[in-house]
Structures are given as C-alpha cells and as structure tokens.
C-alpha cells in the first residue's frame, strides 16, 4: 500500500525482475572498458531499456487507474509509454541478436523492415491518443482495449523475436557452442513470456520478467569481462599463430631459394675442382694445353666463387636491413671520385660485353656531399650491374642530376638507363620484391638471386629516398633513385682528405723485403691465401694455427705486422690480442695487429678498432685492400 495505491500481485514478477536487473546493471555499470565493443554497447542499451520498461510497467499497473484518483491523461500516457517501452525492448533485443549472428551485414533488409514496423507502430500509438482506437479510458474512468490492441501492440515484439530466432537458427553453425546456447535460451525465454502476455491479453505480465531472465543469461554467459577477455586473447592467439605460420613459410621459402642460389655456384666450384684433380692424377701425363685447361678451370672457380660471395653479401645485407641493423653512416665524400671509381669498374665490364657505357653528371652538383657513400656506391653498382646483365647490345648509361637544392642539402638523382631486354608492364610492380626473378625463360642464363633490387629499394628507403622504374619490354629500362644528401660546406678540408685517399689508392705497387709478418688463422686455406698475397711484397711470413701458438711466437720474435683471425677454437683472436698485451715477454707490444676475419656484419670494424686492433680486413681478402692496409701501417723506411 502506498496511500490509496496497492501494488497489484500481477506485478510481483516484474518487481523481482527489477531487483535483479538493478543488481546486474550495477555489476556491469563500471565496466566501461568494454563500451567500445558493439555487442556490449547493445547489451547495455537492452539493460537500460528493460529497466525503464519494468519501472513504467510497475508504475502503470499500480497508479494508472482513474478510480484511484490518477487523472485520466496521466493514466493514458502511462499505458501508452508502457506499451512503447515493451516494444522497444524487444526491438533492442533483436538488434543485439543480429549483431551476434549477422556478422556479414546480409540481414540489413530485415533490420530495415523492423525499423519500418516500429515507425508505423509509433505513429499508430500517437494517433491513438486523440482517436482512441487501440487503448483508452472512458470519461467514467474505465480502461478500454479496441479490437486492434493485440495485433498492434504484440505484432512488433513477436515479429522482432521470431525473426531473431529464425535467423539464429539459420546461422547457428557460425556461432560457438556457448553463443548458441546463450542466445537460444535468451530468445526463447523472452519470446515465451511475450506470447503468454499476448495470449492472456495482458492479464499475466510475463514479457518483461522473462526478458530480464534472458538478459541475465546473456550477461553471465556472453557479456562478462572474463569472457570478453577470453575472446580477445583467443583472437590475439589466432593472429599470432597466423603470423608464426607466415614467418615460418617465409623462412622456408628463404631457405629453399638460398640453398638453390648457393648450390649453383658451389656445384660449379666442386665440378671444376674435380676436373683439376682428375687432370693432375699422379702418373697421368699432362698432355698438350694442360696449363690452359687448368687455368680455365681456375677461372671458372673464381667466377663461381664471386657469385657465391655476392649471394652471401646480399643475404647479409638483407638480414641486416630486416633486423634493423643496417645503419646509414653519413660521411663526407667526393661525388666526382665516387663516379670515377664506379665508372672505371663498369666501363671495363661494359667493354668486355661489347656495350657502350656513358656516364653524365650535372656539373653544378656540389662535389663534396655528406651521405652514406658506401650504400650509394652499392646502389649505383647494383643498378648498373643489372643494366649490364640484362642488355645484349647498345648502351648502358648513368646520369646523375640533382633536385630540391638548398644551401645545405640536395636530392641526388641517379638514373640508370639501358637498351636491354626491358621488363613487362605486369612485372614492374613485382621487381623490388625478395627473390623476384622475372621472365625466367628469357633470363635463365643470367646469374642472379632476385635480391639486388629488393636491397636497393630498402637501402634507398633507409636513406629517406625512393626509387622508380619505367621500362618498355624489348627496348630497355630506366631506374631512378632519389636520395637526399647534405652538402659539405667544409669543402676544402674534405677535398684534401679525398686527394690524400686518391693518392693512397694509386700507390699499391711497392715491396717490403725487410719485413717480417705473422699470420694467425686456424684454417689452412686462409693461411695459404694470406701468405701468397703477402708473398708478393717480399719479406718473410710466419704462420700460427692457434692463439696459443701465436702467443709463443710473439714471445720469440718481434714482427712488423700481425694478421689475426677472430673465430678460432680454444683462444679466439680478441682474447689472444688481449693476452698478448698482458704478456711481459711479448716482443710485439708495439706491432700493429690487423683483424682479418669473415665477420662482415656492419659495425664490426668499429668494434675491432675500439678493442685496439690497428685495422680490419674482411674475408675473402682482396689483394688490393690488403696491400693498401699493409702500406699504411708499416713505417715508411720499410717500404721500397
Ligand atoms: P637479379 O639478381 O635476378 O638480377 P634483381 O633484384 O636485381 O635480381 O632484379 C630482379 C629482376 O628484375 C631480375 O631478375 C630481372 O628480371 C629484372 N630486372 C632488373 N633490372 C633489369 C634491367 N635493367 N632490365 C631488365 N630486367 C631487369
């Protein structure tokens, strides 16, 4: 009892539902983190709608009676609102259901029909206020239903719920077991309550209490934070699994391509070696042109060795770029000098192939630039190398120009053109990919890994530049790299340095008859190569096959230069060097020690120099580089 008003028993279920729905609302209230999830947002709408519908329904069945003194207009408004909120609740429920089931949005038409039905229903309910044909109160205060009451008030909710259930059944397969059970139970319970209420003409109020049971089921099975977290984790796991599968596939592809690329030159090397062994079998006669044949085999071995080296360098570059270890090291350099070097190298190859090589550079480009000279050289050589590889006759041309010049910077444009086989238009977007070798039937005789352009593209990217290609199949190609460079304003200083370097480069013809060298390496072949190379300088060469042997020798003899390998069993090169420094009997405390190693990862030079090595030479050793290094480190009076 509240004043004149008595709470009618038929609303008891509604009051109970209101109680637990409020608790549910409070539990889910602070969980704002999930407000972005669509189904959860719809769920919250459903909760609020159901709460409002329950409150209005309880108020209606308690107060909307004129005989209890409530004014007739208020009674009418309450009755109307009660009906509207009930219909809205079933509509929101259906929308929630659709969000779960209709992930591909194919049921938009059904949603649109739902909206139209709701609009028509609203219009009829509003028209009912003046026209009194659905529900109304007589002036005497009697509550009346027209014949249209049940069809109008219950058609919409029954339509929403049944269409939701039908869709649910047809899409059952796309749902997980938990969703299937929760959504089915919630829908059937809600529909059941609505049908009972409709069947009894509103005498038994079960639509909202049963709807609340549905909401309760939905919350604790699908909408709790734990379950959402579980779904999120599952999704993340699925993505991680796919990534892992992709990465694994990429690794397998990479290994397959690499093993093919490495095997090809290795086969040639082993094959040629086999021939040499056969020809030089003990007791076998040398025969005519023996030396030429052996030389021929040796040349083939050299070519294959170079291919192998370039494959390994490419892999190393690519791995460095991929692991983010390739650093761009800006240095001051002379563009003229760079172009001269590259030009000299390329024109020899072009001549051998009977091609014309043209090199043009805008004379207004400042000569002294700051940028990663090594990488720019690599880009030029790569593009020119391709141009030479894929051109049978005609001209290969490199044109250097600039754009966007300011006082301190410019964009260096490297354009490499050829009159070669060209690239098919459909292949153009692919050529910068890893291991992309195109037009294989035409190019099968051309050596290559399909890594060159991929590396060029990535290197240009690392230097904040870009590269374009245009080509006409059968006529030729044009690659243009745009690379921002700084202008070195301290030009004079730099010019001196460059001049010095140029002078050094030209001076590798010399002898060191009075020098004594020590070469330390655990590999016999490497010792042989190093002693042969050093042998060209005259002087004496001693070798040591381990760090300990080297330490012993250093105690016995004072050398002019020591070459040290890094990776050696027992005592590696760095440890040997450190131990030699602490050895009081060491006669070589002031002898320059050169690290000569196959470790060619970027940044290692600096690491070795920091440790105290006088210089660093990477294996396979280049004769000229070795000779230049030796000359630089020996005292001038030892050089003849
Ligand atoms: P590759 O080691 O095979 O030369 P690249 O990555 O350097 O690898 O080049 C990828 C592919 O692009 C080549 O296999 C070739 O089909 C095509 N290509 C590259 N440069 C040229 C060019 N100048 N003319 C014609 N085709 C080219």
XYZ file of C-alpha atoms and ligand atoms in Angstrom:
667
model
C 0.000 0.000 0.000
C 1.209 3.493 -0.928
C -1.530 5.934 0.107
C -4.597 4.862 -1.904
C -2.495 2.675 -4.141
C -1.961 -1.036 -3.706
C 0.787 -2.833 -5.591
C -1.086 -5.438 -7.627
C 0.073 -9.092 -7.282
C 0.420 -9.483 -11.044
C 3.402 -7.099 -10.976
C 5.286 -9.158 -8.360
C 7.324 -10.926 -11.025
C 8.144 -7.550 -12.520
C 9.288 -6.186 -9.190
C 11.503 -9.221 -8.645
C 12.982 -8.783 -12.138
C 13.563 -5.105 -11.475
C 15.517 -6.114 -8.366
C 17.922 -8.476 -10.031
C 18.189 -6.353 -13.172
C 19.319 -3.445 -10.983
C 21.971 -5.674 -9.406
C 23.055 -6.777 -12.869
C 23.178 -3.178 -14.017
C 25.377 -2.227 -11.070
C 27.723 -5.151 -11.723
C 28.134 -4.202 -15.363
C 27.971 -0.448 -14.760
C 31.636 0.296 -14.139
C 32.898 -1.929 -16.874
C 33.413 0.982 -19.270
C 36.482 -0.597 -20.851
C 34.235 -2.717 -22.984
C 31.977 0.103 -24.098
C 33.704 0.105 -27.454
C 32.609 -3.442 -28.210
C 29.473 -3.265 -30.318
C 27.619 -6.207 -28.802
C 28.351 -4.901 -25.299
C 27.041 -1.454 -26.157
C 23.854 -3.005 -27.482
C 23.650 -5.141 -24.369
C 23.832 -2.040 -22.161
C 21.079 -0.419 -24.244
C 18.995 -3.522 -23.742
C 19.592 -3.441 -19.987
C 18.594 0.228 -19.691
C 15.568 -0.237 -21.904
C 14.407 -3.220 -19.904
C 14.903 -1.348 -16.612
C 12.839 1.607 -17.859
C 10.141 -0.703 -19.237
C 9.917 -2.530 -15.902
C 9.688 0.696 -13.880
C 6.993 2.163 -16.169
C 5.090 -1.133 -16.214
C 5.059 -1.361 -12.391
C 4.010 2.300 -12.154
C 1.295 1.746 -14.765
C -0.230 -1.264 -13.048
C -0.051 0.473 -9.684
C -1.107 4.051 -10.474
C -2.766 4.218 -13.900
C -6.283 3.811 -12.502
C -8.636 6.843 -12.581
C -10.696 5.289 -9.815
C -7.673 5.701 -7.535
C -7.622 9.445 -8.272
C -4.959 9.497 -11.013
C -6.006 11.954 -13.747
C -7.151 10.210 -16.949
C -4.495 11.857 -19.230
C -1.707 10.610 -16.939
C -3.249 7.138 -16.963
C -3.355 7.209 -20.788
C 0.237 8.420 -21.093
C 1.475 5.730 -18.671
C -0.364 2.967 -20.557
C 0.998 4.241 -23.890
C 4.551 4.592 -22.565
C 4.386 1.118 -21.052
C 3.469 -0.368 -24.406
C 6.112 1.638 -26.308
C 8.915 0.649 -23.902
C 7.943 -3.035 -24.133
C 8.067 -2.932 -27.919
C 11.349 -1.035 -27.827
C 12.869 -3.638 -25.508
C 12.053 -6.436 -27.940
C 13.418 -4.336 -30.811
C 16.735 -3.725 -28.999
C 16.872 -7.401 -28.138
C 16.532 -8.323 -31.827
C 19.204 -5.778 -32.802
C 21.521 -7.318 -30.200
C 20.841 -10.770 -31.591
C 21.506 -9.593 -35.148
C 24.844 -8.080 -34.089
C 25.992 -11.532 -32.990
C 24.516 -13.534 -35.807
C 24.690 -11.239 -38.808
C 28.431 -10.559 -38.874
C 28.466 -10.033 -42.640
C 25.612 -7.481 -42.584
C 23.457 -9.505 -45.001
C 20.347 -9.037 -42.916
C 20.136 -5.297 -43.363
C 16.776 -5.666 -45.150
C 15.293 -7.422 -42.152
C 16.590 -4.650 -39.902
C 15.068 -2.055 -42.199
C 11.671 -3.834 -42.098
C 11.993 -3.862 -38.284
C 12.524 -0.093 -38.308
C 9.523 0.490 -40.554
C 7.309 -1.661 -38.311
C 8.485 0.311 -35.299
C 7.803 3.645 -37.023
C 4.291 2.516 -38.036
C 3.668 1.260 -34.514
C 4.749 4.597 -33.009
C 2.556 6.586 -35.383
C -0.447 4.394 -34.538
C 0.201 4.781 -30.801
C 0.386 8.563 -31.169
C -2.739 8.643 -33.336
C -4.411 6.565 -30.648
C -4.098 9.431 -28.157
C -6.742 11.602 -29.895
C -8.526 8.853 -31.879
C -8.805 6.221 -29.122
C -8.838 3.046 -31.199
C -6.126 0.964 -29.511
C -6.337 1.729 -25.817
C -8.114 4.498 -23.972
C -10.068 5.467 -20.851
C -13.766 6.332 -20.910
C -14.757 9.641 -19.241
C -16.035 7.481 -16.413
C -12.542 6.091 -15.934
C -12.942 2.606 -17.459
C -9.873 1.232 -19.251
C -10.757 0.016 -22.777
C -8.962 -2.037 -25.480
C -10.020 -1.757 -29.094
C -10.029 -4.861 -31.389
C -6.680 -3.628 -32.794
C -4.992 -3.699 -29.371
C -3.453 -7.196 -29.546
C -2.448 -7.071 -33.244
C -0.852 -3.646 -32.902
C 0.787 -3.968 -29.520
C 2.037 -7.541 -29.941
C 2.788 -7.804 -33.680
C 6.012 -5.816 -33.438
C 7.597 -7.684 -30.486
C 6.555 -11.075 -31.822
C 7.967 -10.133 -35.253
C 11.266 -8.996 -33.737
C 11.696 -12.012 -31.560
C 10.643 -14.619 -34.124
C 12.764 -13.090 -36.905
C 15.681 -13.035 -34.447
C 15.124 -16.693 -33.585
C 14.750 -17.762 -37.241
C 18.000 -16.006 -38.126
C 19.643 -17.504 -35.087
C 18.646 -20.989 -36.182
C 19.834 -20.472 -39.771
C 23.170 -19.061 -38.638
C 23.708 -21.478 -35.776
C 26.766 -23.012 -37.457
C 28.730 -19.789 -37.470
C 28.444 -19.499 -33.665
C 30.468 -21.112 -30.923
C 28.683 -23.583 -28.585
C 28.456 -21.020 -25.804
C 26.840 -18.377 -28.029
C 24.435 -20.920 -29.471
C 23.066 -21.973 -26.087
C 23.028 -18.490 -24.531
C 21.378 -16.732 -27.459
C 18.823 -19.518 -27.992
C 17.828 -19.718 -24.325
C 17.569 -15.915 -24.015
C 15.484 -15.570 -27.188
C 13.111 -18.444 -26.444
C 12.536 -17.351 -22.855
C 11.794 -13.769 -23.929
C 9.514 -14.871 -26.762
C 7.717 -17.284 -24.439
C 6.994 -14.510 -21.912
C 5.743 -12.186 -24.629
C 3.458 -14.832 -26.135
C 1.945 -15.668 -22.738
C 1.322 -11.986 -22.053
C -0.229 -11.536 -25.508
C -2.318 -14.704 -25.175
C -3.777 -13.563 -21.866
C -4.420 -10.067 -23.231
C -2.021 -8.578 -20.707
C -3.588 -10.294 -17.709
C -0.358 -12.120 -16.874
C 2.640 -9.812 -17.080
C 5.445 -12.131 -18.131
C 7.037 -10.444 -21.135
C 9.372 -8.173 -19.150
C 10.260 -10.650 -16.347
C 11.101 -13.331 -18.913
C 13.008 -10.752 -20.957
C 15.004 -9.966 -17.817
C 15.798 -13.665 -17.416
C 17.073 -13.556 -20.988
C 19.298 -10.582 -20.173
C 20.565 -12.374 -17.080
C 21.514 -15.413 -19.178
C 23.205 -13.211 -21.784
C 25.237 -11.294 -19.249
C 26.650 -14.222 -17.374
C 27.363 -16.300 -20.453
C 28.466 -13.788 -23.089
C 28.957 -10.323 -21.671
C 31.140 -10.724 -18.589
C 34.566 -9.096 -18.628
C 36.233 -12.512 -18.275
C 34.540 -13.885 -21.326
C 35.367 -10.810 -23.402
C 38.973 -11.035 -22.293
C 38.985 -14.681 -23.267
C 37.645 -13.822 -26.723
C 40.245 -11.087 -27.086
C 43.044 -13.427 -26.037
C 41.801 -16.092 -28.419
C 41.777 -13.574 -31.242
C 45.307 -12.444 -30.382
C 46.448 -16.057 -30.263
C 44.856 -16.690 -33.639
C 46.679 -13.670 -35.143
C 49.945 -14.709 -33.508
C 49.504 -18.228 -34.859
C 48.888 -16.920 -38.365
C 51.937 -14.651 -38.096
C 54.036 -17.568 -36.932
C 52.815 -19.727 -39.824
C 53.556 -16.890 -42.265
C 57.001 -16.278 -40.786
C 57.754 -19.973 -40.905
C 56.659 -20.174 -44.526
C 58.775 -17.131 -45.387
C 61.744 -18.744 -43.661
C 61.252 -21.990 -45.568
C 60.917 -20.094 -48.863
C 64.025 -18.131 -47.998
C 65.995 -21.260 -47.167
C 64.781 -23.037 -50.297
C 65.783 -20.097 -52.504
C 69.062 -19.650 -50.704
C 70.039 -23.270 -50.872
C 69.361 -23.151 -54.611
C 71.357 -19.940 -55.070
C 74.288 -21.256 -53.050
C 74.247 -24.721 -54.572
C 74.515 -23.485 -58.142
C 77.946 -21.810 -57.850
C 79.085 -24.423 -55.335
C 78.339 -27.158 -57.869
C 80.445 -25.314 -60.400
C 83.308 -24.984 -57.913
C 83.219 -28.650 -56.926
C 82.857 -29.754 -60.547
C 85.835 -27.706 -61.682
C 87.842 -28.914 -58.719
C 87.023 -32.498 -59.645
C 88.320 -31.828 -63.157
C 91.572 -30.383 -61.801
C 92.020 -33.424 -59.560
C 91.415 -35.769 -62.494
C 93.833 -33.939 -64.743
C 96.535 -33.886 -62.125
C 96.248 -37.505 -61.000
C 99.686 -38.906 -60.121
C 101.166 -40.721 -63.074
C 98.880 -39.083 -65.599
C 100.534 -37.263 -68.453
C 99.951 -33.557 -68.587
C 99.209 -33.560 -72.319
C 99.010 -30.571 -74.633
C 97.479 -27.283 -73.384
C 97.463 -28.654 -69.841
C 98.168 -25.275 -68.273
C 95.448 -23.511 -70.265
C 92.897 -26.109 -69.221
C 93.809 -25.836 -65.565
C 93.757 -22.050 -65.824
C 90.334 -22.271 -67.452
C 89.046 -24.382 -64.559
C 90.597 -21.989 -62.062
C 88.913 -19.053 -63.786
C 85.559 -20.815 -63.633
C 86.146 -21.460 -59.946
C 86.910 -17.795 -59.458
C 83.715 -16.734 -61.244
C 81.582 -19.154 -59.258
C 83.351 -18.053 -56.063
C 82.495 -14.460 -56.830
C 78.856 -15.340 -57.455
C 78.806 -17.194 -54.143
C 80.330 -14.212 -52.405
C 77.789 -11.837 -53.881
C 74.931 -14.138 -52.825
C 76.280 -14.214 -49.292
C 76.784 -10.458 -49.263
C 73.223 -9.979 -50.482
C 71.855 -12.238 -47.755
C 73.927 -10.439 -45.197
C 72.656 -7.077 -46.399
C 69.085 -8.234 -46.450
C 69.323 -9.744 -42.980
C 70.923 -6.577 -41.676
C 68.171 -4.450 -43.179
C 65.451 -6.777 -41.913
C 66.800 -6.904 -38.395
C 67.181 -3.124 -38.395
C 70.953 -3.457 -38.038
C 71.886 -1.725 -41.243
C 72.921 1.697 -40.171
C 73.286 4.563 -42.546
C 76.650 6.110 -41.841
C 76.931 9.559 -43.324
C 80.471 10.561 -44.236
C 81.878 13.403 -46.233
C 82.731 12.199 -49.738
C 83.580 13.434 -53.181
C 80.925 12.690 -55.752
C 83.462 13.047 -58.585
C 85.718 10.461 -57.009
C 82.813 8.094 -56.443
C 81.682 8.455 -60.040
C 85.230 7.943 -61.276
C 85.548 4.687 -59.305
C 82.177 3.362 -60.379
C 82.747 4.461 -63.970
C 86.127 2.701 -64.124
C 84.678 -0.509 -62.817
C 81.607 -0.521 -65.028
C 83.273 0.561 -68.235
C 85.639 -2.444 -68.119
C 82.699 -4.825 -67.812
C 80.745 -2.961 -70.489
C 83.710 -3.173 -72.842
C 84.091 -6.909 -72.227
C 80.432 -7.332 -73.144
C 80.721 -5.117 -76.224
C 78.434 -2.479 -74.745
C 78.737 1.252 -74.792
C 78.953 2.868 -71.339
C 78.037 6.531 -70.927
C 78.249 8.458 -67.684
C 76.922 12.000 -67.334
C 76.773 14.240 -64.296
C 75.337 17.714 -63.894
C 78.475 19.890 -63.357
C 76.548 22.145 -60.994
C 76.179 19.436 -58.347
C 78.498 20.338 -55.451
C 81.299 17.803 -55.315
C 81.526 17.500 -51.565
C 78.492 15.770 -50.144
C 77.644 14.125 -46.861
C 75.867 10.793 -47.051
C 76.477 7.066 -46.880
C 78.937 6.812 -49.739
C 79.224 3.055 -49.436
C 75.499 2.472 -49.822
C 75.217 4.951 -52.681
C 78.064 3.175 -54.429
C 76.283 -0.134 -53.805
C 73.053 1.239 -55.296
C 74.862 2.516 -58.385
C 76.766 -0.730 -58.878
C 73.636 -2.804 -58.383
C 71.581 -0.834 -60.897
C 74.455 -0.719 -63.384
C 75.177 -4.415 -62.815
C 71.563 -5.221 -63.705
C 71.669 -2.953 -66.729
C 74.779 -4.788 -67.967
C 73.309 -8.192 -67.155
C 70.074 -7.617 -68.980
C 71.462 -5.808 -72.045
C 72.845 -7.695 -75.020
C 73.702 -4.776 -77.248
C 73.577 -0.992 -77.237
C 74.224 1.391 -74.399
C 74.169 1.459 -70.649
C 74.043 4.951 -69.244
C 74.206 6.518 -65.806
C 73.072 10.096 -65.469
C 73.464 11.995 -62.211
C 71.424 15.105 -61.613
C 70.019 16.913 -58.614
C 66.783 18.452 -57.445
C 65.441 20.330 -54.399
C 68.772 22.045 -53.822
C 69.047 24.339 -50.793
C 72.091 25.910 -49.130
C 72.834 22.764 -47.147
C 71.188 19.885 -48.941
C 70.023 18.414 -52.235
C 68.414 15.314 -53.635
C 70.863 13.257 -55.614
C 69.179 11.622 -58.589
C 70.824 8.509 -60.005
C 69.298 7.470 -63.272
C 70.467 4.224 -64.904
C 69.213 3.509 -68.440
C 69.810 0.599 -70.718
C 68.799 -0.600 -74.156
C 68.297 -4.133 -72.884
C 65.518 -6.664 -72.770
C 63.180 -4.466 -70.725
C 60.578 -5.548 -68.192
C 56.970 -6.493 -68.884
C 54.465 -3.941 -67.559
C 52.767 -6.569 -65.401
C 56.154 -7.468 -63.841
C 57.051 -3.890 -62.899
C 55.255 -3.869 -59.534
C 57.000 -7.128 -58.581
C 60.623 -6.432 -59.318
C 61.506 -4.903 -55.958
C 60.312 -7.980 -54.035
C 62.666 -10.516 -52.379
C 63.886 -13.303 -54.677
C 61.852 -11.910 -57.541
C 63.398 -13.088 -60.764
C 61.156 -12.352 -63.664
C 60.838 -13.534 -67.183
C 62.781 -16.668 -66.166
C 62.559 -18.355 -69.545
C 64.416 -15.400 -71.065
C 66.758 -14.779 -68.172
C 67.688 -18.296 -67.153
C 71.248 -17.854 -68.369
C 71.719 -14.667 -66.348
C 73.154 -15.213 -62.863
C 71.171 -13.592 -60.097
C 69.341 -14.094 -56.862
C 66.458 -11.691 -57.281
C 67.664 -9.893 -54.167
C 69.553 -6.971 -55.721
C 66.646 -4.646 -56.384
C 64.970 -5.534 -53.124
C 68.146 -4.450 -51.322
C 68.461 -1.303 -53.433
C 64.888 -0.332 -52.648
C 65.302 -0.896 -48.923
C 68.613 0.946 -48.799
C 67.130 3.925 -50.608
C 64.275 3.838 -48.127
C 66.735 3.773 -45.200
C 68.311 6.933 -46.627
C 64.846 8.556 -46.869
C 64.916 8.284 -50.610
C 62.883 6.441 -53.199
C 63.340 4.584 -56.436
C 61.238 4.451 -59.605
C 61.346 2.257 -62.634
C 59.974 2.588 -66.120
C 60.540 0.167 -68.928
C 59.468 -0.801 -72.394
C 59.554 -4.520 -72.970
C 62.159 -5.381 -75.558
C 63.517 -1.842 -75.696
C 65.116 -1.049 -72.361
C 64.644 0.066 -68.781
C 65.255 3.114 -66.664
C 65.731 3.084 -62.897
C 65.955 6.373 -60.991
C 66.899 6.587 -57.330
C 66.328 9.851 -55.458
C 68.488 10.149 -52.355
C 68.653 13.225 -50.106
C 72.233 14.256 -49.308
C 73.728 17.085 -47.282
C 76.253 19.427 -48.862
C 79.616 19.511 -47.113
C 80.411 23.169 -46.743
C 83.850 22.493 -45.297
C 84.762 21.523 -48.808
C 88.456 22.354 -48.753
C 89.206 20.109 -45.805
C 87.260 17.349 -47.368
C 88.917 17.880 -50.735
C 92.317 17.457 -49.096
C 91.218 14.249 -47.480
C 89.897 12.943 -50.762
C 93.092 13.882 -52.540
C 95.083 12.007 -49.896
C 92.915 8.974 -50.298
C 93.197 9.086 -54.069
C 96.939 9.239 -53.730
C 96.910 6.235 -51.449
C 94.755 4.273 -53.859
C 97.228 4.813 -56.641
C 100.174 3.668 -54.601
C 99.924 -0.012 -54.070
C 102.935 -1.020 -56.109
C 105.734 -1.497 -53.534
C 107.975 -4.073 -51.842
C 108.823 -4.775 -48.210
C 111.906 -7.022 -48.391
C 112.957 -6.365 -44.770
C 109.627 -7.058 -43.153
C 108.576 -9.986 -41.036
C 104.860 -10.844 -40.899
C 102.908 -13.174 -38.674
C 99.572 -14.577 -39.901
C 97.383 -16.316 -37.316
C 94.488 -18.470 -38.556
C 93.201 -21.933 -37.711
C 92.238 -22.561 -41.344
C 94.973 -23.894 -43.626
C 93.427 -22.448 -46.789
C 93.173 -18.986 -45.273
C 96.812 -19.158 -44.193
C 97.760 -20.151 -47.714
C 95.824 -17.268 -49.301
C 97.257 -14.708 -46.872
C 100.847 -15.912 -47.265
C 100.523 -15.935 -51.074
C 99.159 -12.390 -51.070
C 101.787 -11.126 -48.639
C 104.427 -13.061 -50.577
C 104.016 -10.520 -53.369
C 105.639 -7.939 -51.114
C 108.795 -9.903 -50.491
C 109.848 -10.239 -46.848
C 109.283 -13.179 -44.569
C 105.993 -14.651 -43.449
C 105.436 -16.864 -40.439
C 102.158 -18.538 -39.564
C 100.466 -19.732 -36.394
C 97.477 -22.071 -36.316
C 96.132 -21.079 -32.920
C 96.087 -18.255 -30.431
C 98.461 -20.105 -28.101
C 100.949 -20.767 -30.891
C 100.760 -17.085 -31.835
C 101.472 -16.005 -28.243
C 104.504 -18.277 -28.181
C 105.811 -16.850 -31.433
C 105.276 -13.323 -30.213
C 107.461 -14.112 -27.239
C 110.234 -15.350 -29.536
C 110.170 -12.860 -32.367
C 109.360 -9.210 -32.999
C 107.215 -8.819 -36.160
C 106.441 -5.787 -38.314
C 102.775 -6.683 -38.730
C 100.487 -9.345 -37.311
C 97.296 -10.598 -39.024
C 94.860 -12.175 -36.590
C 91.766 -14.268 -37.329
C 88.814 -13.793 -34.955
C 86.995 -17.117 -34.722
C 89.468 -19.771 -33.623
C 88.911 -22.745 -31.335
C 90.219 -22.526 -27.743
C 91.546 -18.989 -27.877
C 89.877 -16.547 -30.242
C 91.645 -13.611 -31.901
C 90.440 -10.985 -29.470
C 91.454 -13.000 -26.389
C 94.840 -13.700 -27.990
C 95.339 -9.995 -28.568
C 94.325 -9.123 -25.008
C 96.599 -11.819 -23.546
C 99.488 -10.634 -25.711
C 99.122 -7.144 -24.251
C 99.481 -8.511 -20.728
C 102.364 -10.798 -21.580
C 105.624 -9.250 -20.234
C 107.738 -11.381 -22.632
C 105.790 -10.298 -25.698
C 108.196 -8.679 -28.142
C 105.337 -7.184 -30.181
C 103.695 -4.735 -27.836
C 104.032 -2.002 -30.437
C 103.408 -4.130 -33.514
C 100.197 -3.192 -35.340
C 97.761 -6.104 -35.290
C 95.185 -6.392 -38.076
C 91.940 -8.250 -37.568
C 91.395 -10.420 -40.642
C 88.026 -12.118 -40.317
C 84.954 -13.392 -42.133
C 82.787 -11.485 -39.682
C 81.439 -8.844 -42.039
C 78.420 -7.569 -40.154
C 78.040 -3.804 -40.159
C 79.632 -2.063 -37.220
C 82.258 -4.746 -36.517
C 85.098 -2.627 -37.934
C 84.480 -0.032 -35.224
C 84.273 -2.733 -32.578
C 87.649 -4.203 -33.563
C 89.275 -0.766 -33.753
C 87.897 0.061 -30.334
C 89.455 -3.111 -28.935
C 92.834 -1.828 -30.130
C 93.342 -3.532 -33.475
C 95.172 -1.331 -35.940
C 92.806 -2.168 -38.807
C 90.247 -4.628 -40.069
C 90.177 -6.662 -43.270
C 87.179 -8.792 -44.155
C 87.479 -12.225 -45.718
C 87.561 -13.193 -48.516
C 90.614 -10.980 -48.585
C 91.008 -8.612 -51.504
C 94.595 -8.308 -52.642
C 94.488 -4.549 -53.208
C 92.852 -3.868 -49.884
C 95.457 -5.977 -48.108
C 98.323 -4.230 -49.860
C 96.904 -0.792 -49.096
C 96.427 -1.645 -45.427
C 99.967 -3.031 -45.092
C 101.434 0.079 -46.704
C 99.539 2.343 -44.401
C 100.627 0.538 -41.242
C 104.313 -0.028 -41.982
C 106.906 2.645 -41.217
C 107.890 4.446 -44.484
C 111.511 3.275 -44.316
C 110.387 -0.350 -44.699
C 108.572 0.369 -47.953
C 110.622 0.159 -51.105
P 68.655 -10.455 -60.069
O 69.697 -10.929 -59.118
O 67.798 -11.547 -60.592
O 69.174 -9.540 -61.113
P 67.293 -8.145 -59.021
O 66.508 -7.992 -57.748
O 68.446 -7.256 -59.211
O 67.692 -9.653 -59.098
O 66.284 -7.961 -60.214
C 65.038 -8.616 -60.182
C 64.528 -8.912 -61.583
O 64.213 -7.670 -62.224
C 65.557 -9.570 -62.479
O 65.534 -10.972 -62.331
C 65.107 -9.134 -63.858
O 64.069 -9.973 -64.322
C 64.502 -7.751 -63.608
N 65.456 -6.658 -63.943
C 66.202 -5.936 -63.080
N 66.917 -4.983 -63.716
C 66.621 -5.101 -65.018
C 67.031 -4.398 -66.211
N 67.904 -3.377 -66.165
N 66.496 -4.802 -67.379
C 65.623 -5.818 -67.425
N 65.198 -6.524 -66.355
C 65.679 -6.174 -65.169
